[in-house]
């Protein structure tokens, strides 16, 4: 069959149109985010609540709390602890938070940013407890019963491939069902990223890194993710279950006030991330908005904020929701 210039141009146009429609379908698989809703006085308090995550079934909310007096700030404050709040169904309110046991929380140091794995048997978190490499390190704990929040075993430091003498925090785990690869994402102010350093070598800015879990159960060398990192604060990564959305907190240019929530996307897990886009004034406020945590089904985003209506002078926990559009491909496994 002989192809004419006209037929080839029509073919190219049809291919381009199909690609644009595919991209549009991906972008439109969810509705816009709702207005933020404060999680209320059962979860939030006069203390600071922040760095949340949620279990696969949406029935366990893990978060960090610091018992701060009114007017104080969190800089240099020890004593952050990890709590869990439960509910009977996703339509029920959250129950009274309980502090996780002494295997997770310490009396003199800080534990924060808890993230459970999909099966609920493993939790990653950050701590400045003894036995680390300096500053905050990332630790991991296991439990036999994934419903027993007081059955966590003694945590293990993730080691020198992940942790350094700088601060490593805000872990996020992505278990890729297609490739079988497990990737740890986290933020760090170590030297080597675009974030500026002070004279003592500490980072003023935090950057986003990743590390691959090896067959021996240890994580490999951490790698900077340049498309998510800037000379500003880029922190608290949270990845969607399908691996195609990455939420983070950042004060890069374009913010509405301090830290804002941003999202980067990709069309497959083998591609690099897009340049993050701001979630906009419907979600972000003129105050700090940070610590995003996307639910397993992608329909709820939890985060911390300092805004009018807070119970705390610092952070309260909020949530925004969205719905899957009919015919969209936003289904999760």
PDB file of N, CA, C and O in Angstrom, residues 142-210:
ATOM      1  N   UNK A 142       8.753  -4.040  62.996  1.00  0.00           N
ATOM      2  CA  UNK A 142       7.828  -5.048  62.480  1.00  0.00           C
ATOM      3  C   UNK A 142       6.893  -5.509  63.596  1.00  0.00           C
ATOM      4  O   UNK A 142       7.185  -5.359  64.778  1.00  0.00           O
ATOM      5  N   UNK A 143       5.777  -6.088  63.199  1.00  0.00           N
ATOM      6  CA  UNK A 143       4.856  -6.709  64.149  1.00  0.00           C
ATOM      7  C   UNK A 143       4.243  -7.945  63.475  1.00  0.00           C
ATOM      8  O   UNK A 143       4.050  -7.973  62.257  1.00  0.00           O
ATOM      9  N   UNK A 144       3.944  -8.951  64.260  1.00  0.00           N
ATOM     10  CA  UNK A 144       3.358 -10.173  63.717  1.00  0.00           C
ATOM     11  C   UNK A 144       1.886  -9.990  63.388  1.00  0.00           C
ATOM     12  O   UNK A 144       1.396 -10.440  62.354  1.00  0.00           O
ATOM     13  N   UNK A 145       1.167  -9.334  64.278  1.00  0.00           N
ATOM     14  CA  UNK A 145      -0.263  -9.108  64.100  1.00  0.00           C
ATOM     15  C   UNK A 145      -0.464  -7.691  63.575  1.00  0.00           C
ATOM     16  O   UNK A 145      -0.178  -6.710  64.284  1.00  0.00           O
ATOM     17  N   UNK A 146      -0.953  -7.568  62.354  1.00  0.00           N
ATOM     18  CA  UNK A 146      -1.074  -6.219  61.770  1.00  0.00           C
ATOM     19  C   UNK A 146      -2.229  -5.414  62.337  1.00  0.00           C
ATOM     20  O   UNK A 146      -2.491  -4.293  61.898  1.00  0.00           O
ATOM     21  N   UNK A 147      -2.921  -5.945  63.339  1.00  0.00           N
ATOM     22  CA  UNK A 147      -3.962  -5.183  64.034  1.00  0.00           C
ATOM     23  C   UNK A 147      -3.547  -4.785  65.442  1.00  0.00           C
ATOM     24  O   UNK A 147      -4.278  -4.075  66.130  1.00  0.00           O
ATOM     25  N   UNK A 148      -2.361  -5.235  65.848  1.00  0.00           N
ATOM     26  CA  UNK A 148      -1.887  -4.979  67.208  1.00  0.00           C
ATOM     27  C   UNK A 148      -0.938  -3.789  67.219  1.00  0.00           C
ATOM     28  O   UNK A 148       0.242  -3.919  66.895  1.00  0.00           O
ATOM     29  N   UNK A 149      -1.449  -2.625  67.608  1.00  0.00           N
ATOM     30  CA  UNK A 149      -0.617  -1.422  67.606  1.00  0.00           C
ATOM     31  C   UNK A 149       0.300  -1.338  68.817  1.00  0.00           C
ATOM     32  O   UNK A 149       1.049  -0.361  68.960  1.00  0.00           O
ATOM     33  N   UNK A 150       0.264  -2.360  69.667  1.00  0.00           N
ATOM     34  CA  UNK A 150       1.189  -2.396  70.791  1.00  0.00           C
ATOM     35  C   UNK A 150       2.079  -3.638  70.713  1.00  0.00           C
ATOM     36  O   UNK A 150       2.720  -4.023  71.687  1.00  0.00           O
ATOM     37  N   UNK A 151       2.115  -4.237  69.506  1.00  0.00           N
ATOM     38  CA  UNK A 151       2.935  -5.413  69.294  1.00  0.00           C
ATOM     39  C   UNK A 151       4.165  -5.154  68.449  1.00  0.00           C
ATOM     40  O   UNK A 151       4.775  -6.094  67.923  1.00  0.00           O
ATOM     41  N   UNK A 152       4.542  -3.875  68.317  1.00  0.00           N
ATOM     42  CA  UNK A 152       5.711  -3.547  67.509  1.00  0.00           C
ATOM     43  C   UNK A 152       6.991  -4.041  68.177  1.00  0.00           C
ATOM     44  O   UNK A 152       7.161  -3.917  69.385  1.00  0.00           O
ATOM     45  N   UNK A 153       7.896  -4.575  67.358  1.00  0.00           N
ATOM     46  CA  UNK A 153       9.177  -5.063  67.855  1.00  0.00           C
ATOM     47  C   UNK A 153      10.196  -3.918  67.912  1.00  0.00           C
ATOM     48  O   UNK A 153       9.956  -2.830  67.397  1.00  0.00           O
ATOM     49  N   UNK A 154      11.329  -4.187  68.545  1.00  0.00           N
ATOM     50  CA  UNK A 154      12.379  -3.169  68.662  1.00  0.00           C
ATOM     51  C   UNK A 154      12.794  -2.685  67.274  1.00  0.00           C
ATOM     52  O   UNK A 154      13.090  -3.496  66.387  1.00  0.00           O
ATOM     53  N   UNK A 155      12.818  -1.370  67.040  1.00  0.00           N
ATOM     54  CA  UNK A 155      13.148  -0.837  65.713  1.00  0.00           C
ATOM     55  C   UNK A 155      14.609  -1.085  65.332  1.00  0.00           C
ATOM     56  O   UNK A 155      15.488  -1.215  66.179  1.00  0.00           O
ATOM     57  N   UNK A 156      14.837  -1.112  64.035  1.00  0.00           N
ATOM     58  CA  UNK A 156      16.174  -1.272  63.474  1.00  0.00           C
ATOM     59  C   UNK A 156      16.504  -0.054  62.614  1.00  0.00           C
ATOM     60  O   UNK A 156      15.676   0.398  61.812  1.00  0.00           O
ATOM     61  N   UNK A 157      17.708   0.489  62.783  1.00  0.00           N
ATOM     62  CA  UNK A 157      18.171   1.594  61.957  1.00  0.00           C
ATOM     63  C   UNK A 157      18.407   1.095  60.530  1.00  0.00           C
ATOM     64  O   UNK A 157      18.939   0.004  60.330  1.00  0.00           O
ATOM     65  N   UNK A 158      18.020   1.897  59.527  1.00  0.00           N
ATOM     66  CA  UNK A 158      18.155   1.458  58.141  1.00  0.00           C
ATOM     67  C   UNK A 158      19.582   1.463  57.633  1.00  0.00           C
ATOM     68  O   UNK A 158      19.840   0.992  56.519  1.00  0.00           O
ATOM     69  N   UNK A 159      20.523   1.999  58.410  1.00  0.00           N
ATOM     70  CA  UNK A 159      21.924   1.879  58.033  1.00  0.00           C
ATOM     71  C   UNK A 159      22.461   3.047  57.243  1.00  0.00           C
ATOM     72  O   UNK A 159      21.751   3.989  56.881  1.00  0.00           O
ATOM     73  N   UNK A 160      23.756   2.966  56.940  1.00  0.00           N
ATOM     74  CA  UNK A 160      24.489   4.104  56.380  1.00  0.00           C
ATOM     75  C   UNK A 160      24.205   4.357  54.902  1.00  0.00           C
ATOM     76  O   UNK A 160      24.589   5.401  54.378  1.00  0.00           O
ATOM     77  N   UNK A 161      23.565   3.431  54.193  1.00  0.00           N
ATOM     78  CA  UNK A 161      23.180   3.720  52.813  1.00  0.00           C
ATOM     79  C   UNK A 161      22.055   4.750  52.759  1.00  0.00           C
ATOM     80  O   UNK A 161      21.929   5.495  51.787  1.00  0.00           O
ATOM     81  N   UNK A 162      21.248   4.781  53.818  1.00  0.00           N
ATOM     82  CA  UNK A 162      20.130   5.719  53.899  1.00  0.00           C
ATOM     83  C   UNK A 162      20.456   6.878  54.822  1.00  0.00           C
ATOM     84  O   UNK A 162      20.260   8.046  54.470  1.00  0.00           O
ATOM     85  N   UNK A 163      20.948   6.584  56.019  1.00  0.00           N
ATOM     86  CA  UNK A 163      21.154   7.603  57.039  1.00  0.00           C
ATOM     87  C   UNK A 163      22.577   8.161  57.023  1.00  0.00           C
ATOM     88  O   UNK A 163      23.525   7.475  56.667  1.00  0.00           O
ATOM     89  N   UNK A 164      22.672   9.432  57.436  1.00  0.00           N
ATOM     90  CA  UNK A 164      23.956  10.117  57.504  1.00  0.00           C
ATOM     91  C   UNK A 164      24.012  10.914  58.808  1.00  0.00           C
ATOM     92  O   UNK A 164      23.092  10.854  59.629  1.00  0.00           O
ATOM     93  N   UNK A 165      25.070  11.716  58.974  1.00  0.00           N
ATOM     94  CA  UNK A 165      25.166  12.588  60.146  1.00  0.00           C
ATOM     95  C   UNK A 165      24.220  13.778  60.038  1.00  0.00           C
ATOM     96  O   UNK A 165      24.027  14.515  61.003  1.00  0.00           O
ATOM     97  N   UNK A 166      23.619  13.979  58.860  1.00  0.00           N
ATOM     98  CA  UNK A 166      22.603  15.015  58.677  1.00  0.00           C
ATOM     99  C   UNK A 166      21.245  14.454  59.107  1.00  0.00           C
ATOM    100  O   UNK A 166      21.175  13.412  59.766  1.00  0.00           O
ATOM    101  N   UNK A 167      20.164  15.134  58.746  1.00  0.00           N
ATOM    102  CA  UNK A 167      18.816  14.698  59.118  1.00  0.00           C
ATOM    103  C   UNK A 167      18.146  13.965  57.961  1.00  0.00           C
ATOM    104  O   UNK A 167      18.034  14.508  56.857  1.00  0.00           O
ATOM    105  N   UNK A 168      17.711  12.747  58.216  1.00  0.00           N
ATOM    106  CA  UNK A 168      16.877  12.000  57.281  1.00  0.00           C
ATOM    107  C   UNK A 168      15.513  11.797  57.935  1.00  0.00           C
ATOM    108  O   UNK A 168      15.447  11.396  59.099  1.00  0.00           O
ATOM    109  N   UNK A 169      14.460  12.073  57.194  1.00  0.00           N
ATOM    110  CA  UNK A 169      13.124  12.035  57.808  1.00  0.00           C
ATOM    111  C   UNK A 169      12.064  11.778  56.747  1.00  0.00           C
ATOM    112  O   UNK A 169      12.354  11.649  55.558  1.00  0.00           O
ATOM    113  N   UNK A 170      10.815  11.712  57.222  1.00  0.00           N
ATOM    114  CA  UNK A 170       9.625  11.614  56.367  1.00  0.00           C
ATOM    115  C   UNK A 170       9.712  10.480  55.348  1.00  0.00           C
ATOM    116  O   UNK A 170       9.640  10.702  54.143  1.00  0.00           O
ATOM    117  N   UNK A 171       9.841   9.235  55.812  1.00  0.00           N
ATOM    118  CA  UNK A 171       9.897   8.118  54.869  1.00  0.00           C
ATOM    119  C   UNK A 171       8.570   7.895  54.161  1.00  0.00           C
ATOM    120  O   UNK A 171       7.499   8.181  54.696  1.00  0.00           O
ATOM    121  N   UNK A 172       8.652   7.400  52.938  1.00  0.00           N
ATOM    122  CA  UNK A 172       7.479   6.969  52.168  1.00  0.00           C
ATOM    123  C   UNK A 172       7.882   5.710  51.415  1.00  0.00           C
ATOM    124  O   UNK A 172       8.962   5.661  50.821  1.00  0.00           O
ATOM    125  N   UNK A 173       7.043   4.699  51.455  1.00  0.00           N
ATOM    126  CA  UNK A 173       7.356   3.410  50.843  1.00  0.00           C
ATOM    127  C   UNK A 173       6.461   3.163  49.639  1.00  0.00           C
ATOM    128  O   UNK A 173       5.239   3.322  49.720  1.00  0.00           O
ATOM    129  N   UNK A 174       7.086   2.767  48.523  1.00  0.00           N
ATOM    130  CA  UNK A 174       6.325   2.368  47.339  1.00  0.00           C
ATOM    131  C   UNK A 174       6.679   0.937  46.972  1.00  0.00           C
ATOM    132  O   UNK A 174       7.829   0.633  46.671  1.00  0.00           O
ATOM    133  N   UNK A 175       5.671   0.065  47.005  1.00  0.00           N
ATOM    134  CA  UNK A 175       5.833  -1.331  46.627  1.00  0.00           C
ATOM    135  C   UNK A 175       5.217  -1.515  45.237  1.00  0.00           C
ATOM    136  O   UNK A 175       4.004  -1.508  45.085  1.00  0.00           O
ATOM    137  N   UNK A 176       6.070  -1.643  44.236  1.00  0.00           N
ATOM    138  CA  UNK A 176       5.629  -1.726  42.847  1.00  0.00           C
ATOM    139  C   UNK A 176       5.208  -3.156  42.531  1.00  0.00           C
ATOM    140  O   UNK A 176       6.052  -4.053  42.437  1.00  0.00           O
ATOM    141  N   UNK A 177       3.922  -3.385  42.366  1.00  0.00           N
ATOM    142  CA  UNK A 177       3.421  -4.732  42.105  1.00  0.00           C
ATOM    143  C   UNK A 177       3.883  -5.273  40.759  1.00  0.00           C
ATOM    144  O   UNK A 177       4.045  -6.488  40.589  1.00  0.00           O
ATOM    145  N   UNK A 178       4.091  -4.385  39.785  1.00  0.00           N
ATOM    146  CA  UNK A 178       4.475  -4.840  38.448  1.00  0.00           C
ATOM    147  C   UNK A 178       5.916  -5.326  38.403  1.00  0.00           C
ATOM    148  O   UNK A 178       6.224  -6.337  37.764  1.00  0.00           O
ATOM    149  N   UNK A 179       6.809  -4.619  39.071  1.00  0.00           N
ATOM    150  CA  UNK A 179       8.233  -4.969  39.012  1.00  0.00           C
ATOM    151  C   UNK A 179       8.710  -5.724  40.245  1.00  0.00           C
ATOM    152  O   UNK A 179       9.778  -6.332  40.220  1.00  0.00           O
ATOM    153  N   UNK A 180       7.941  -5.660  41.328  1.00  0.00           N
ATOM    154  CA  UNK A 180       8.374  -6.275  42.572  1.00  0.00           C
ATOM    155  C   UNK A 180       9.393  -5.461  43.337  1.00  0.00           C
ATOM    156  O   UNK A 180       9.909  -5.904  44.366  1.00  0.00           O
ATOM    157  N   UNK A 181       9.688  -4.260  42.860  1.00  0.00           N
ATOM    158  CA  UNK A 181      10.700  -3.404  43.488  1.00  0.00           C
ATOM    159  C   UNK A 181      10.055  -2.553  44.587  1.00  0.00           C
ATOM    160  O   UNK A 181       8.976  -1.990  44.395  1.00  0.00           O
ATOM    161  N   UNK A 182      10.720  -2.483  45.733  1.00  0.00           N
ATOM    162  CA  UNK A 182      10.279  -1.618  46.829  1.00  0.00           C
ATOM    163  C   UNK A 182      11.229  -0.437  46.935  1.00  0.00           C
ATOM    164  O   UNK A 182      12.450  -0.623  47.026  1.00  0.00           O
ATOM    165  N   UNK A 183      10.683   0.766  46.909  1.00  0.00           N
ATOM    166  CA  UNK A 183      11.491   1.983  46.945  1.00  0.00           C
ATOM    167  C   UNK A 183      11.135   2.807  48.172  1.00  0.00           C
ATOM    168  O   UNK A 183       9.956   3.024  48.460  1.00  0.00           O
ATOM    169  N   UNK A 184      12.159   3.237  48.870  1.00  0.00           N
ATOM    170  CA  UNK A 184      12.007   4.163  49.989  1.00  0.00           C
ATOM    171  C   UNK A 184      12.279   5.573  49.504  1.00  0.00           C
ATOM    172  O   UNK A 184      13.325   5.844  48.896  1.00  0.00           O
ATOM    173  N   UNK A 185      11.349   6.478  49.732  1.00  0.00           N
ATOM    174  CA  UNK A 185      11.547   7.905  49.483  1.00  0.00           C
ATOM    175  C   UNK A 185      11.658   8.615  50.830  1.00  0.00           C
ATOM    176  O   UNK A 185      11.000   8.230  51.799  1.00  0.00           O
ATOM    177  N   UNK A 186      12.457   9.644  50.908  1.00  0.00           N
ATOM    178  CA  UNK A 186      12.603  10.394  52.151  1.00  0.00           C
ATOM    179  C   UNK A 186      13.227  11.745  51.849  1.00  0.00           C
ATOM    180  O   UNK A 186      13.677  12.005  50.718  1.00  0.00           O
ATOM    181  N   UNK A 187      13.257  12.618  52.861  1.00  0.00           N
ATOM    182  CA  UNK A 187      13.946  13.893  52.688  1.00  0.00           C
ATOM    183  C   UNK A 187      15.188  13.944  53.554  1.00  0.00           C
ATOM    184  O   UNK A 187      15.293  13.251  54.570  1.00  0.00           O
ATOM    185  N   UNK A 188      16.150  14.737  53.123  1.00  0.00           N
ATOM    186  CA  UNK A 188      17.412  14.868  53.847  1.00  0.00           C
ATOM    187  C   UNK A 188      18.036  16.221  53.545  1.00  0.00           C
ATOM    188  O   UNK A 188      17.877  16.765  52.444  1.00  0.00           O
ATOM    189  N   UNK A 189      18.763  16.755  54.529  1.00  0.00           N
ATOM    190  CA  UNK A 189      19.514  17.993  54.315  1.00  0.00           C
ATOM    191  C   UNK A 189      21.013  17.711  54.207  1.00  0.00           C
ATOM    192  O   UNK A 189      21.839  18.563  54.484  1.00  0.00           O
ATOM    193  N   UNK A 190      21.366  16.508  53.781  1.00  0.00           N
ATOM    194  CA  UNK A 190      22.768  16.137  53.592  1.00  0.00           C
ATOM    195  C   UNK A 190      23.415  16.967  52.483  1.00  0.00           C
ATOM    196  O   UNK A 190      22.714  17.487  51.594  1.00  0.00           O
ATOM    197  N   UNK A 191      24.723  17.100  52.500  1.00  0.00           N
ATOM    198  CA  UNK A 191      25.408  17.753  51.372  1.00  0.00           C
ATOM    199  C   UNK A 191      25.201  16.964  50.083  1.00  0.00           C
ATOM    200  O   UNK A 191      24.992  15.752  50.100  1.00  0.00           O
ATOM    201  N   UNK A 192      25.239  17.669  48.948  1.00  0.00           N
ATOM    202  CA  UNK A 192      25.137  17.016  47.650  1.00  0.00           C
ATOM    203  C   UNK A 192      23.877  17.335  46.892  1.00  0.00           C
ATOM    204  O   UNK A 192      23.802  17.113  45.682  1.00  0.00           O
ATOM    205  N   UNK A 193      22.875  17.872  47.586  1.00  0.00           N
ATOM    206  CA  UNK A 193      21.656  18.282  46.909  1.00  0.00           C
ATOM    207  C   UNK A 193      21.689  19.762  46.591  1.00  0.00           C
ATOM    208  O   UNK A 193      22.633  20.478  46.962  1.00  0.00           O
ATOM    209  N   UNK A 194      20.673  20.268  45.914  1.00  0.00           N
ATOM    210  CA  UNK A 194      20.637  21.691  45.573  1.00  0.00           C
ATOM    211  C   UNK A 194      20.324  22.597  46.747  1.00  0.00           C
ATOM    212  O   UNK A 194      20.525  23.807  46.668  1.00  0.00           O
ATOM    213  N   UNK A 195      19.813  22.033  47.848  1.00  0.00           N
ATOM    214  CA  UNK A 195      19.513  22.844  49.025  1.00  0.00           C
ATOM    215  C   UNK A 195      20.773  23.477  49.585  1.00  0.00           C
ATOM    216  O   UNK A 195      21.814  22.817  49.698  1.00  0.00           O
ATOM    217  N   UNK A 196      20.754  24.777  49.945  1.00  0.00           N
ATOM    218  CA  UNK A 196      21.961  25.471  50.410  1.00  0.00           C
ATOM    219  C   UNK A 196      22.432  24.943  51.763  1.00  0.00           C
ATOM    220  O   UNK A 196      21.646  24.473  52.581  1.00  0.00           O
ATOM    221  N   UNK A 197      23.741  25.005  51.988  1.00  0.00           N
ATOM    222  CA  UNK A 197      24.345  24.563  53.234  1.00  0.00           C
ATOM    223  C   UNK A 197      24.828  25.752  54.048  1.00  0.00           C
ATOM    224  O   UNK A 197      25.210  26.788  53.500  1.00  0.00           O
ATOM    225  N   UNK A 198      24.827  25.601  55.359  1.00  0.00           N
ATOM    226  CA  UNK A 198      25.387  26.613  56.243  1.00  0.00           C
ATOM    227  C   UNK A 198      26.882  26.375  56.383  1.00  0.00           C
ATOM    228  O   UNK A 198      27.445  25.409  55.866  1.00  0.00           O
ATOM    229  N   UNK A 199      27.559  27.259  57.124  1.00  0.00           N
ATOM    230  CA  UNK A 199      29.010  27.145  57.270  1.00  0.00           C
ATOM    231  C   UNK A 199      29.442  25.858  57.962  1.00  0.00           C
ATOM    232  O   UNK A 199      30.557  25.362  57.749  1.00  0.00           O
ATOM    233  N   UNK A 200      28.561  25.299  58.785  1.00  0.00           N
ATOM    234  CA  UNK A 200      28.929  24.063  59.477  1.00  0.00           C
ATOM    235  C   UNK A 200      28.562  22.815  58.684  1.00  0.00           C
ATOM    236  O   UNK A 200      28.682  21.693  59.171  1.00  0.00           O
ATOM    237  N   UNK A 201      28.122  22.997  57.443  1.00  0.00           N
ATOM    238  CA  UNK A 201      27.825  21.861  56.586  1.00  0.00           C
ATOM    239  C   UNK A 201      26.411  21.337  56.699  1.00  0.00           C
ATOM    240  O   UNK A 201      26.032  20.420  55.978  1.00  0.00           O
ATOM    241  N   UNK A 202      25.622  21.894  57.604  1.00  0.00           N
ATOM    242  CA  UNK A 202      24.233  21.460  57.736  1.00  0.00           C
ATOM    243  C   UNK A 202      23.383  22.117  56.647  1.00  0.00           C
ATOM    244  O   UNK A 202      23.687  23.207  56.168  1.00  0.00           O
ATOM    245  N   UNK A 203      22.328  21.464  56.267  1.00  0.00           N
ATOM    246  CA  UNK A 203      21.506  21.975  55.186  1.00  0.00           C
ATOM    247  C   UNK A 203      20.430  22.934  55.664  1.00  0.00           C
ATOM    248  O   UNK A 203      19.722  22.647  56.628  1.00  0.00           O
ATOM    249  N   UNK A 204      20.327  24.074  55.004  1.00  0.00           N
ATOM    250  CA  UNK A 204      19.181  24.955  55.209  1.00  0.00           C
ATOM    251  C   UNK A 204      17.982  24.433  54.435  1.00  0.00           C
ATOM    252  O   UNK A 204      16.843  24.668  54.792  1.00  0.00           O
ATOM    253  N   UNK A 205      18.278  23.736  53.344  1.00  0.00           N
ATOM    254  CA  UNK A 205      17.223  23.175  52.521  1.00  0.00           C
ATOM    255  C   UNK A 205      17.225  21.665  52.608  1.00  0.00           C
ATOM    256  O   UNK A 205      18.255  21.041  52.872  1.00  0.00           O
ATOM    257  N   UNK A 206      16.055  21.053  52.413  1.00  0.00           N
ATOM    258  CA  UNK A 206      15.970  19.598  52.356  1.00  0.00           C
ATOM    259  C   UNK A 206      15.625  19.188  50.930  1.00  0.00           C
ATOM    260  O   UNK A 206      14.951  19.918  50.204  1.00  0.00           O
ATOM    261  N   UNK A 207      16.100  18.027  50.553  1.00  0.00           N
ATOM    262  CA  UNK A 207      15.894  17.498  49.214  1.00  0.00           C
ATOM    263  C   UNK A 207      15.290  16.103  49.308  1.00  0.00           C
ATOM    264  O   UNK A 207      15.297  15.477  50.366  1.00  0.00           O
ATOM    265  N   UNK A 208      14.779  15.608  48.189  1.00  0.00           N
ATOM    266  CA  UNK A 208      14.109  14.316  48.146  1.00  0.00           C
ATOM    267  C   UNK A 208      15.048  13.255  47.575  1.00  0.00           C
ATOM    268  O   UNK A 208      15.664  13.460  46.529  1.00  0.00           O
ATOM    269  N   UNK A 209      15.135  12.132  48.279  1.00  0.00           N
ATOM    270  CA  UNK A 209      16.018  11.027  47.888  1.00  0.00           C
ATOM    271  C   UNK A 209      15.209   9.739  47.791  1.00  0.00           C
ATOM    272  O   UNK A 209      14.099   9.628  48.304  1.00  0.00           O
ATOM    273  N   UNK A 210      15.821   8.725  47.143  1.00  0.00           N
ATOM    274  CA  UNK A 210      15.213   7.398  47.086  1.00  0.00           C
ATOM    275  C   UNK A 210      16.273   6.339  47.304  1.00  0.00           C
ATOM    276  O   UNK A 210      17.470   6.565  47.088  1.00  0.00           O
TER     277      UNK A 210
END
